[in-house]
Each structure stands twice: as structure tokens, then as C-alpha cells.
mmCIF file of C-alpha atoms in Angstrom:
data_model
loop_
_atom_site.group_PDB
_atom_site.id
_atom_site.type_symbol
_atom_site.label_atom_id
_atom_site.label_comp_id
_atom_site.label_asym_id
_atom_site.label_seq_id
_atom_site.Cartn_x
_atom_site.Cartn_y
_atom_site.Cartn_z
ATOM 1 C CA MET U 1 -0.008 -0.003 -0.009
ATOM 2 C CA ASP U 2 1.375 3.377 -1.022
ATOM 3 C CA LEU U 3 1.311 5.689 1.995
ATOM 4 C CA SER U 4 3.425 8.468 0.470
ATOM 5 C CA PHE U 5 0.392 10.767 0.414
ATOM 6 C CA LEU U 6 0.610 10.964 4.228
ATOM 7 C CA THR U 7 3.927 12.776 3.963
ATOM 8 C CA ALA U 8 2.950 14.847 0.937
ATOM 9 C CA THR U 9 -0.414 16.005 2.307
ATOM 10 C CA GLU U 10 -0.843 18.658 4.958
ATOM 11 C CA TRP U 11 -3.825 19.280 7.209
ATOM 12 C CA LEU U 12 -4.039 22.395 9.378
ATOM 13 C CA GLY U 13 -0.361 23.132 8.896
ATOM 14 C CA LYS U 14 0.998 19.700 9.757
ATOM 15 C CA PRO U 15 1.786 16.601 7.590
ATOM 16 C CA ALA U 16 -1.091 14.110 7.544
ATOM 17 C CA TRP U 17 1.074 11.386 9.030
ATOM 18 C CA MET U 18 1.402 13.311 12.294
ATOM 19 C CA TRP U 19 -2.355 13.521 12.657
ATOM 20 C CA VAL U 20 -2.728 9.864 11.750
ATOM 21 C CA MET U 21 -0.105 8.901 14.322
ATOM 22 C CA PHE U 22 -1.802 10.975 17.029
ATOM 23 C CA LEU U 23 -5.218 9.427 16.263
ATOM 24 C CA ALA U 24 -3.642 5.961 16.320
ATOM 25 C CA VAL U 25 -2.231 6.636 19.836
ATOM 26 C CA VAL U 26 -5.629 7.884 21.020
ATOM 27 C CA ILE U 27 -7.461 4.881 19.587
ATOM 28 C CA ALA U 28 -4.869 2.498 21.111
ATOM 29 C CA LEU U 29 -5.226 4.101 24.525
ATOM 30 C CA MET U 30 -9.043 3.957 24.427
ATOM 31 C CA ALA U 31 -8.963 0.363 23.197
ATOM 32 C CA PHE U 32 -6.598 -0.519 26.052
ATOM 33 C CA ASP U 33 -8.701 1.245 28.689
ATOM 34 C CA LEU U 34 -12.173 0.320 27.460
ATOM 35 C CA GLY U 35 -11.228 -3.050 26.019
ATOM 36 C CA VAL U 36 -8.454 -4.846 27.869
ATOM 37 C CA LEU U 37 -8.775 -3.155 31.276
ATOM 38 C CA GLU U 38 -12.592 -3.153 31.254
ATOM 39 C CA LYS U 39 -12.798 -6.863 30.421
ATOM 40 C CA ARG U 40 -10.221 -7.661 33.046
ATOM 41 C CA ARG U 41 -12.134 -5.576 35.623
ATOM 42 C CA LYS U 42 -15.476 -7.279 34.835
ATOM 43 C CA ALA U 43 -13.894 -10.714 34.965
ATOM 44 C CA ASN U 44 -12.620 -10.013 38.466
ATOM 45 C CA LEU U 45 -15.840 -8.571 39.858
ATOM 46 C CA ALA U 46 -17.281 -10.094 43.012
ATOM 47 C CA PRO U 47 -21.025 -10.920 42.951
ATOM 48 C CA ASP U 48 -21.857 -7.888 45.083
ATOM 49 C CA ASP U 49 -19.380 -5.537 43.487
ATOM 50 C CA GLU U 50 -20.909 -2.461 41.875
ATOM 51 C CA GLY U 51 -18.081 -2.331 39.327
ATOM 52 C CA VAL U 52 -16.709 0.994 40.565
ATOM 53 C CA MET U 53 -13.080 1.739 39.839
ATOM 54 C CA GLY U 54 -11.172 1.835 43.132
ATOM 55 C CA VAL U 55 -9.126 4.865 44.149
ATOM 56 C CA GLY U 56 -5.840 2.931 43.846
ATOM 57 C CA GLN U 57 -6.627 1.677 40.339
ATOM 58 C CA SER U 58 -7.923 5.123 39.385
ATOM 59 C CA LEU U 59 -4.696 6.848 40.508
ATOM 60 C CA LYS U 60 -2.564 4.280 38.655
ATOM 61 C CA LEU U 61 -4.551 4.716 35.465
ATOM 62 C CA SER U 62 -4.407 8.483 35.794
ATOM 63 C CA ALA U 63 -0.639 8.357 36.302
ATOM 64 C CA PHE U 64 -0.360 6.139 33.209
ATOM 65 C CA TYR U 65 -2.249 8.692 31.088
ATOM 66 C CA VAL U 66 -0.088 11.546 32.398
ATOM 67 C CA ALA U 67 3.087 9.549 31.684
ATOM 68 C CA ILE U 68 1.958 8.892 28.075
ATOM 69 C CA ALA U 69 1.206 12.590 27.647
ATOM 70 C CA LEU U 70 4.673 13.543 28.988
ATOM 71 C CA ILE U 71 6.335 11.091 26.643
ATOM 72 C CA TYR U 72 4.289 12.382 23.702
ATOM 73 C CA GLY U 73 5.410 15.917 24.680
ATOM 74 C CA VAL U 74 9.044 14.804 24.413
ATOM 75 C CA TRP U 75 8.276 13.562 20.869
ATOM 76 C CA VAL U 76 6.649 16.904 20.028
ATOM 77 C CA TRP U 77 9.694 18.715 21.411
ATOM 78 C CA LEU U 78 12.168 16.628 19.397
ATOM 79 C CA THR U 79 10.060 16.714 16.205
ATOM 80 C CA LEU U 80 8.673 20.250 16.149
ATOM 81 C CA GLY U 81 11.148 22.075 18.370
ATOM 82 C CA ARG U 82 11.486 23.649 21.799
ATOM 83 C CA GLU U 83 8.728 26.188 21.371
ATOM 84 C CA SER U 84 6.132 23.606 20.313
ATOM 85 C CA GLY U 85 7.203 21.282 23.116
ATOM 86 C CA MET U 86 6.811 23.972 25.751
ATOM 87 C CA ALA U 87 3.459 25.026 24.301
ATOM 88 C CA PHE U 88 2.266 21.417 24.471
ATOM 89 C CA TYR U 89 3.248 21.031 28.140
ATOM 90 C CA THR U 90 1.726 24.417 29.058
ATOM 91 C CA GLY U 91 -1.535 23.582 27.318
ATOM 92 C CA PHE U 92 -1.620 20.105 28.866
ATOM 93 C CA ALA U 93 -1.046 21.482 32.383
ATOM 94 C CA LEU U 94 -3.762 24.110 31.943
ATOM 95 C CA GLU U 95 -6.286 21.633 30.543
ATOM 96 C CA LYS U 96 -5.534 19.082 33.294
ATOM 97 C CA ALA U 97 -6.135 21.721 35.954
ATOM 98 C CA LEU U 98 -9.412 22.777 34.322
ATOM 99 C CA ALA U 99 -10.382 19.069 34.252
ATOM 100 C CA LEU U 100 -10.104 19.042 38.056
ATOM 101 C CA ASP U 101 -12.655 21.829 38.207
ATOM 102 C CA ASN U 102 -14.788 19.911 35.715
ATOM 103 C CA VAL U 103 -14.717 16.863 38.037
ATOM 104 C CA PHE U 104 -16.490 18.892 40.731
ATOM 105 C CA VAL U 105 -19.300 19.909 38.374
ATOM 106 C CA ILE U 106 -19.690 16.343 37.017
ATOM 107 C CA SER U 107 -19.951 14.970 40.580
ATOM 108 C CA LEU U 108 -22.756 17.488 41.300
ATOM 109 C CA ILE U 109 -24.569 16.483 38.092
ATOM 110 C CA PHE U 110 -24.458 12.780 39.117
ATOM 111 C CA ALA U 111 -25.718 13.661 42.600
ATOM 112 C CA PHE U 112 -28.540 15.790 41.214
ATOM 113 C CA PHE U 113 -29.825 12.934 39.006
ATOM 114 C CA ALA U 114 -29.079 10.292 41.681
ATOM 115 C CA ILE U 115 -26.873 8.315 39.252
ATOM 116 C CA PRO U 116 -25.276 5.367 41.116
ATOM 117 C CA LEU U 117 -21.567 4.834 40.901
ATOM 118 C CA LYS U 118 -21.895 1.708 38.761
ATOM 119 C CA LEU U 119 -23.668 3.772 36.024
ATOM 120 C CA GLN U 120 -21.396 6.779 36.182
ATOM 121 C CA ARG U 121 -18.726 4.889 34.218
ATOM 122 C CA ARG U 122 -21.030 4.622 31.222
ATOM 123 C CA VAL U 123 -21.895 8.309 31.248
ATOM 124 C CA LEU U 124 -18.230 9.230 31.523
ATOM 125 C CA LEU U 125 -17.331 6.907 28.641
ATOM 126 C CA TRP U 126 -19.791 8.451 26.203
ATOM 127 C CA GLY U 127 -19.068 11.871 27.663
ATOM 128 C CA ILE U 128 -15.371 11.639 26.782
ATOM 129 C CA LEU U 129 -16.128 10.332 23.289
ATOM 130 C CA GLY U 130 -18.420 13.337 22.814
ATOM 131 C CA VAL U 131 -15.767 15.687 24.149
ATOM 132 C CA ILE U 132 -13.209 14.458 21.614
ATOM 133 C CA VAL U 133 -15.581 15.329 18.754
ATOM 134 C CA LEU U 134 -16.838 18.618 20.268
ATOM 135 C CA ARG U 135 -13.295 19.852 20.980
ATOM 136 C CA ALA U 136 -12.249 19.033 17.412
ATOM 137 C CA ILE U 137 -15.121 21.144 16.057
ATOM 138 C CA MET U 138 -14.502 24.063 18.451
ATOM 139 C CA ILE U 139 -10.728 24.067 17.952
ATOM 140 C CA GLY U 140 -11.176 23.921 14.168
ATOM 141 C CA LEU U 141 -13.474 26.964 14.314
ATOM 142 C CA GLY U 142 -11.079 28.755 16.602
ATOM 143 C CA ALA U 143 -8.086 28.036 14.323
ATOM 144 C CA ALA U 144 -10.058 29.323 11.317
ATOM 145 C CA LEU U 145 -10.942 32.538 13.164
ATOM 146 C CA VAL U 146 -7.406 33.162 14.400
ATOM 147 C CA THR U 147 -5.946 32.503 10.941
ATOM 148 C CA GLN U 148 -8.382 34.758 9.120
ATOM 149 C CA PHE U 149 -8.719 37.532 11.702
ATOM 150 C CA ASP U 150 -5.748 38.548 13.850
ATOM 151 C CA TRP U 151 -7.895 40.860 15.919
ATOM 152 C CA VAL U 152 -9.700 37.800 17.399
ATOM 153 C CA LEU U 153 -6.751 37.339 19.755
ATOM 154 C CA TRP U 154 -7.543 40.723 21.291
ATOM 155 C CA ILE U 155 -11.056 39.478 21.995
ATOM 156 C CA PHE U 156 -9.613 36.232 23.474
ATOM 157 C CA GLY U 157 -7.320 38.281 25.731
ATOM 158 C CA ALA U 158 -10.156 40.506 26.973
ATOM 159 C CA PHE U 159 -12.394 37.514 27.513
ATOM 160 C CA LEU U 160 -9.736 35.651 29.533
ATOM 161 C CA LEU U 161 -9.083 38.738 31.693
ATOM 162 C CA PHE U 162 -12.805 39.148 32.321
ATOM 163 C CA THR U 163 -13.286 35.408 33.072
ATOM 164 C CA GLY U 164 -10.278 35.267 35.397
ATOM 165 C CA ILE U 165 -11.304 38.325 37.397
ATOM 166 C CA LYS U 166 -14.945 37.095 37.570
ATOM 167 C CA MET U 167 -13.762 33.707 38.863
ATOM 168 C CA LEU U 168 -11.694 35.427 41.552
ATOM 169 C CA LYS U 169 -14.628 37.633 42.520
ATOM 170 C CA ASP U 170 -17.343 34.895 42.531
ATOM 171 C CA GLY U 171 -15.335 32.165 44.145
ATOM 172 C CA ASP U 172 -17.155 28.817 44.501
ATOM 173 C CA ALA U 173 -20.493 29.655 42.883
ATOM 174 C CA GLU U 174 -23.486 27.479 43.603
ATOM 175 C CA HIS U 175 -24.722 25.170 40.850
ATOM 176 C CA ASP U 176 -28.501 25.019 40.731
ATOM 177 C CA PHE U 177 -29.295 22.496 37.972
ATOM 178 C CA SER U 178 -33.044 22.626 38.647
ATOM 179 C CA SER U 179 -33.153 26.036 36.986
ATOM 180 C CA ASN U 180 -30.920 25.073 34.085
ATOM 181 C CA LYS U 181 -32.603 26.256 30.854
ATOM 182 C CA LEU U 182 -31.456 23.254 28.826
ATOM 183 C CA LEU U 183 -32.750 20.824 31.428
ATOM 184 C CA ILE U 184 -36.068 22.656 31.636
ATOM 185 C CA TRP U 185 -36.342 22.548 27.817
ATOM 186 C CA MET U 186 -35.629 18.813 27.711
ATOM 187 C CA LYS U 187 -38.233 18.098 30.375
ATOM 188 C CA LYS U 188 -40.829 20.026 28.343
ATOM 189 C CA ARG U 189 -39.930 18.470 24.959
ATOM 190 C CA LEU U 190 -39.043 14.870 25.853
ATOM 191 C CA ARG U 191 -40.879 12.000 27.466
ATOM 192 C CA ILE U 192 -38.716 11.053 30.454
ATOM 193 C CA THR U 193 -38.957 8.071 32.713
ATOM 194 C CA GLU U 194 -39.119 8.632 36.461
ATOM 195 C CA GLU U 195 -36.652 5.858 37.135
ATOM 196 C CA LEU U 196 -33.342 4.625 35.713
ATOM 197 C CA HIS U 197 -33.291 1.613 33.381
ATOM 198 C CA GLY U 198 -29.838 0.242 33.976
ATOM 199 C CA GLU U 199 -27.293 1.496 31.437
ATOM 200 C CA ARG U 200 -29.947 2.439 28.884
ATOM 201 C CA PHE U 201 -30.259 6.042 27.703
ATOM 202 C CA ILE U 202 -33.480 5.461 25.824
ATOM 203 C CA VAL U 203 -36.312 2.925 26.442
ATOM 204 C CA LYS U 204 -39.563 2.037 24.745
ATOM 205 C CA LYS U 205 -42.749 1.760 26.830
ATOM 206 C CA ASP U 206 -46.331 0.801 26.138
ATOM 207 C CA VAL U 207 -48.568 3.823 26.658
ATOM 208 C CA GLY U 208 -52.230 3.157 26.045
ATOM 209 C CA GLY U 209 -51.493 0.338 23.632
ATOM 210 C CA LYS U 210 -48.910 2.385 21.666
ATOM 211 C CA ILE U 211 -45.123 1.903 21.914
ATOM 212 C CA LYS U 212 -43.470 5.239 22.672
ATOM 213 C CA THR U 213 -39.820 6.218 23.175
ATOM 214 C CA PHE U 214 -38.708 7.636 26.507
ATOM 215 C CA ALA U 215 -35.433 9.236 27.614
ATOM 216 C CA THR U 216 -34.033 8.076 30.952
ATOM 217 C CA PRO U 217 -32.412 10.268 33.604
ATOM 218 C CA LEU U 218 -29.100 8.718 32.493
ATOM 219 C CA LEU U 219 -29.504 10.494 29.138
ATOM 220 C CA LEU U 220 -30.257 13.808 30.845
ATOM 221 C CA ALA U 221 -27.079 13.363 32.939
ATOM 222 C CA LEU U 222 -25.056 12.671 29.813
ATOM 223 C CA VAL U 223 -26.372 15.795 28.054
ATOM 224 C CA MET U 224 -25.590 17.910 31.137
ATOM 225 C CA VAL U 225 -22.056 16.489 31.312
ATOM 226 C CA GLU U 226 -21.456 17.303 27.649
ATOM 227 C CA THR U 227 -22.898 20.782 28.190
ATOM 228 C CA ALA U 228 -20.580 21.307 31.159
ATOM 229 C CA ASP U 229 -17.618 20.485 28.960
ATOM 230 C CA VAL U 230 -18.738 23.030 26.354
ATOM 231 C CA VAL U 231 -18.827 25.655 29.103
ATOM 232 C CA PHE U 232 -15.328 24.729 30.205
ATOM 233 C CA ALA U 233 -14.120 24.686 26.651
ATOM 234 C CA VAL U 234 -15.291 28.284 26.186
ATOM 235 C CA ASP U 235 -12.656 29.209 28.777
ATOM 236 C CA SER U 236 -9.950 26.687 27.926
ATOM 237 C CA ILE U 237 -9.824 27.001 24.140
ATOM 238 C CA PRO U 238 -9.202 30.798 24.049
ATOM 239 C CA ALA U 239 -6.576 30.214 26.777
ATOM 240 C CA ILE U 240 -4.629 27.635 24.844
ATOM 241 C CA PHE U 241 -4.923 29.653 21.612
ATOM 242 C CA ALA U 242 -3.225 32.414 23.608
ATOM 243 C CA ILE U 243 -0.378 29.990 24.244
ATOM 244 C CA THR U 244 -0.075 28.780 20.667
ATOM 245 C CA GLN U 245 -2.018 29.141 17.443
ATOM 246 C CA ASP U 246 -0.874 25.796 16.170
ATOM 247 C CA PRO U 247 -4.056 23.665 15.836
ATOM 248 C CA PHE U 248 -2.056 20.455 16.192
ATOM 249 C CA ILE U 249 -0.575 21.492 19.555
ATOM 250 C CA VAL U 250 -3.961 22.925 20.717
ATOM 251 C CA TYR U 251 -5.912 19.767 19.911
ATOM 252 C CA THR U 252 -3.363 17.163 21.045
ATOM 253 C CA SER U 253 -2.743 18.825 24.402
ATOM 254 C CA ASN U 254 -6.504 19.159 24.897
ATOM 255 C CA ILE U 255 -7.231 15.490 24.113
ATOM 256 C CA PHE U 256 -4.347 14.093 26.164
ATOM 257 C CA ALA U 257 -5.631 16.067 29.179
ATOM 258 C CA ILE U 258 -9.184 14.828 28.655
ATOM 259 C CA LEU U 259 -8.370 11.125 27.972
ATOM 260 C CA GLY U 260 -7.588 10.434 31.625
ATOM 261 C CA LEU U 261 -10.648 12.305 32.964
ATOM 262 C CA ARG U 262 -12.658 9.119 33.518
ATOM 263 C CA ALA U 263 -9.950 7.635 35.671
ATOM 264 C CA LEU U 264 -9.278 10.972 37.352
ATOM 265 C CA TYR U 265 -12.939 11.365 38.284
ATOM 266 C CA PHE U 266 -13.034 8.196 40.401
ATOM 267 C CA ALA U 267 -9.833 9.196 42.141
ATOM 268 C CA LEU U 268 -10.873 12.778 42.945
ATOM 269 C CA ALA U 269 -14.682 12.901 43.114
ATOM 270 C CA ALA U 270 -14.709 12.040 46.813
ATOM 271 C CA ALA U 271 -11.767 14.362 47.600
ATOM 272 C CA VAL U 272 -12.549 17.289 45.292
ATOM 273 C CA HIS U 273 -13.138 19.497 48.365
ATOM 274 C CA ARG U 274 -9.381 19.283 49.014
ATOM 275 C CA PHE U 275 -8.713 21.426 45.937
ATOM 276 C CA LYS U 276 -10.787 24.441 46.929
ATOM 277 C CA TYR U 277 -7.877 26.857 46.297
ATOM 278 C CA LEU U 278 -7.186 25.528 42.820
ATOM 279 C CA GLN U 279 -9.919 27.772 41.334
ATOM 280 C CA PRO U 280 -8.228 30.998 42.455
ATOM 281 C CA ALA U 281 -5.010 29.642 40.969
ATOM 282 C CA LEU U 282 -6.818 28.910 37.692
ATOM 283 C CA SER U 283 -8.235 32.432 37.770
ATOM 284 C CA LEU U 284 -4.730 33.903 38.024
ATOM 285 C CA VAL U 285 -3.552 31.673 35.193
ATOM 286 C CA LEU U 286 -6.352 32.961 32.941
ATOM 287 C CA VAL U 287 -5.542 36.540 33.901
ATOM 288 C CA PHE U 288 -1.850 35.909 33.173
ATOM 289 C CA ILE U 289 -2.586 34.378 29.788
ATOM 290 C CA GLY U 290 -4.971 37.224 28.932
ATOM 291 C CA LEU U 291 -2.222 39.746 29.757
ATOM 292 C CA LYS U 292 0.216 37.641 27.754
ATOM 293 C CA ILE U 293 -1.913 38.116 24.638
ATOM 294 C CA PHE U 294 -1.806 41.884 24.998
ATOM 295 C CA TYR U 295 1.956 41.808 25.664
ATOM 296 C CA SER U 296 2.548 39.639 22.589
ATOM 297 C CA GLN U 297 0.368 41.815 20.357
ATOM 298 C CA ILE U 298 2.102 45.071 21.472
ATOM 299 C CA TRP U 299 5.685 44.182 22.309
ATOM 300 C CA GLY U 300 6.307 40.742 20.725
ATOM 301 C CA LYS U 301 6.212 37.068 21.600
ATOM 302 C CA LEU U 302 6.858 36.051 25.217
ATOM 303 C CA ASP U 303 9.358 33.256 25.791
ATOM 304 C CA PRO U 304 7.389 29.947 26.036
ATOM 305 C CA ALA U 305 9.527 28.987 29.036
ATOM 306 C CA ILE U 306 8.045 31.930 30.939
ATOM 307 C CA SER U 307 4.509 30.878 30.096
ATOM 308 C CA LEU U 308 5.200 27.288 31.160
ATOM 309 C CA GLY U 309 6.986 28.353 34.353
ATOM 310 C CA VAL U 310 4.297 30.806 35.490
ATOM 311 C CA THR U 311 1.462 28.379 34.643
ATOM 312 C CA LEU U 312 2.962 25.443 36.478
ATOM 313 C CA SER U 313 3.984 27.643 39.482
ATOM 314 C CA LEU U 314 0.494 29.052 39.911
ATOM 315 C CA LEU U 315 -1.245 25.665 39.530
ATOM 316 C CA ALA U 316 1.211 23.917 41.816
ATOM 317 C CA GLY U 317 0.839 26.665 44.363
ATOM 318 C CA GLY U 318 -2.970 26.300 44.239
ATOM 319 C CA VAL U 319 -2.740 22.536 44.798
ATOM 320 C CA ILE U 320 -0.205 22.793 47.653
ATOM 321 C CA VAL U 321 -2.106 25.531 49.485
ATOM 322 C CA SER U 322 -5.329 23.530 49.041
ATOM 323 C CA LEU U 323 -3.887 20.348 50.497
ATOM 324 C CA ILE U 324 -2.419 22.239 53.460
ATOM 325 C CA LYS U 325 -5.455 24.386 54.238
ATOM 326 C CA THR U 326 -8.031 21.567 53.886
ATOM 327 C CA LYS U 327 -6.094 18.886 55.681
ATOM 328 C CA GLU U 328 -8.513 18.684 58.585
ATOM 329 C CA GLU U 329 -11.741 19.474 56.676
ATOM 330 C CA PRO U 330 -14.357 16.704 56.278
ATOM 331 C CA PRO U 331 -15.636 15.847 52.767
ATOM 332 C CA VAL U 332 -18.310 18.155 51.350
ATOM 333 C CA GLN U 333 -21.745 16.541 51.543
ATOM 334 C CA GLU U 334 -23.404 15.978 48.180
ATOM 335 C CA PRO U 335 -26.713 17.788 47.578
ATOM 336 C CA PRO U 336 -29.775 15.600 47.774
ATOM 337 C CA ALA U 337 -31.116 14.182 44.530
ATOM 338 C CA PRO U 338 -34.398 15.612 43.257
ATOM 339 C CA ALA U 339 -37.575 13.698 43.908
#
């Protein structure tokens, strides 16, 4: 088979073979996680086991995903150069930190819909698959805008400054899903079962002698998880485009940070209260990146090493302060599920 077209063809500024190799790595990782590890986990389940990933296994799998991302970053550094390598690591660190904030929102969504632990894995699986597609679309649109209109970066910078300051001001805002407009719309437009039906998102029921299709609360939870990611992407994608305008670096760093989210969730969902000072650190990172855009547009490009160093220092500081300050605090109680 002649594969010379992979080296001769470019897509979004990079040879096609680089995109193919990245997709092959992603597919291999997902096949390993969802295929090999999932089958092994199910084979070892005890009769009364809910099938929940343990904290130890979750941390090991999360560390595995981080290690793969770090190794991939080395390959990016050696293949595309120092600047691209640093941009990849900066973007990965930022997206990973935002993923921690996303874990908190996802845990609240599951509590609101009373989704048991054994069903959360399925929602997270389809949620991550949806995220991979949604991020590709949003990053593609962002790359097109940045390429065609340089002034878009000014808007990104102003947006990041506004978002970062707002996060600092608001702190830990309450999440009231009962007043969520999308959820209200779905309840008005869809037939929804009162109870869960195992792992099924949609079921058919006999209503007055007619078979009708119903959505289950599991489907509503999945839609809310996907929507939460879109909200987070609105912050994260402008931030990473401020670090680099290379769509390849933007997308690969995003996806590597997201791939381990399912494992990360089961490790951190019960201890997410220990990271209460991470959000202020994220706010400062967004403010810094917003200012970086203005600096770059007026005075010239900032050394990628400075961006990486400041980002890692702020995030590490937020994590360390959180762990010290919350050492004696009990876990935050989950809100009661709706009737």
C-alpha cells in the first residue's frame, strides 16, 4: 500500500502522518482502557461488586495517562522544536487543571440525578467520546478565526481577563441545575422516565397500547455532562490559543488532558473538596494568559519557558495551598437528589 500521500499531504499546517499517528495513539489508549482493562475488571468482579473503579486503580490509570502525555510531549519537542514542546506542556497542564474543576461539576450532576456509581462509568465513557468530537469542532473553528482575523486574539485576551477576574470575585459559585434552561427545555420536549433503566439512555414503553420512546435520567445526565464540557471549553480554548495558534498542539494537548478524565474522576470525586484553592490559581492563570496576549500583540512574543513556568507555578501553588489548608476538613456533603 502506497502511504506516500501521508507525507505529501498537509492538514491544518501539519503533515497528515502526524495527525494519523496521534489518532492511532488515542485509539490504542481507548482500546486498552475500554477493552483490555474493562474486560479484566469485569472478569474479576465479586457478585456484590458495583463495578466501581477503586481509588488505587484510578490513581494508577491517571498516572499512566499523564506519563503517556509527557512522553508524547518529548516527541513533540524533538520533532517540532522547543517552542512547540513547551506550548504542548503548558496547554496540557492548563487543561488538566481545568479538568479538576470539571470533576467537581460532574460529581454535582451525578448527585442531582441520583446516578449510582456503577452507572457513572457509562456516562463518563460516552461523555469523553463526545468531548473528543466537540473539541475538534470548536478548535477547528477557533483556528479558522485566528488564521483569518488577527484581531480575534484581542477578543480572546479581553475574555480571559474578564473570566479570570470574575472567577476570583465569585469564588465557588453554587450550581442550581433545577433552573438550568437546557434541562427545563428537555423536560418540556421529551418523554422522560421517572426511574433509571440500567445502562440504557433510551427505552420504549407501552402507553395506552402504543409503543413510545422515553429518555431516561441517564441520558439527561449525559447531556448535562457534555454541556458542562462546552462551558469549560469556552474558557480553555481561548486560553490555549493564547499559548499557541498551532491547531495540532492545541488539539493534542486538549485530548491528552481529557483522555484520563474518567480515571481521574473516580480518584478525585470524593476528595474534590481538598482542591478548593485551585480555582483562584486557575483564575490567576487565565488573567496571566490574557495579559500575555496583550503583551505579545504590542511588544512581541513572550518566551514559552516563561508561560510554562508561570502556569506550572500558579497551579502547583494552588494545589499545595489547598492540600495544606483543607487537611482537617471533612468531605463536602453531596446535595440531595431531586424527587
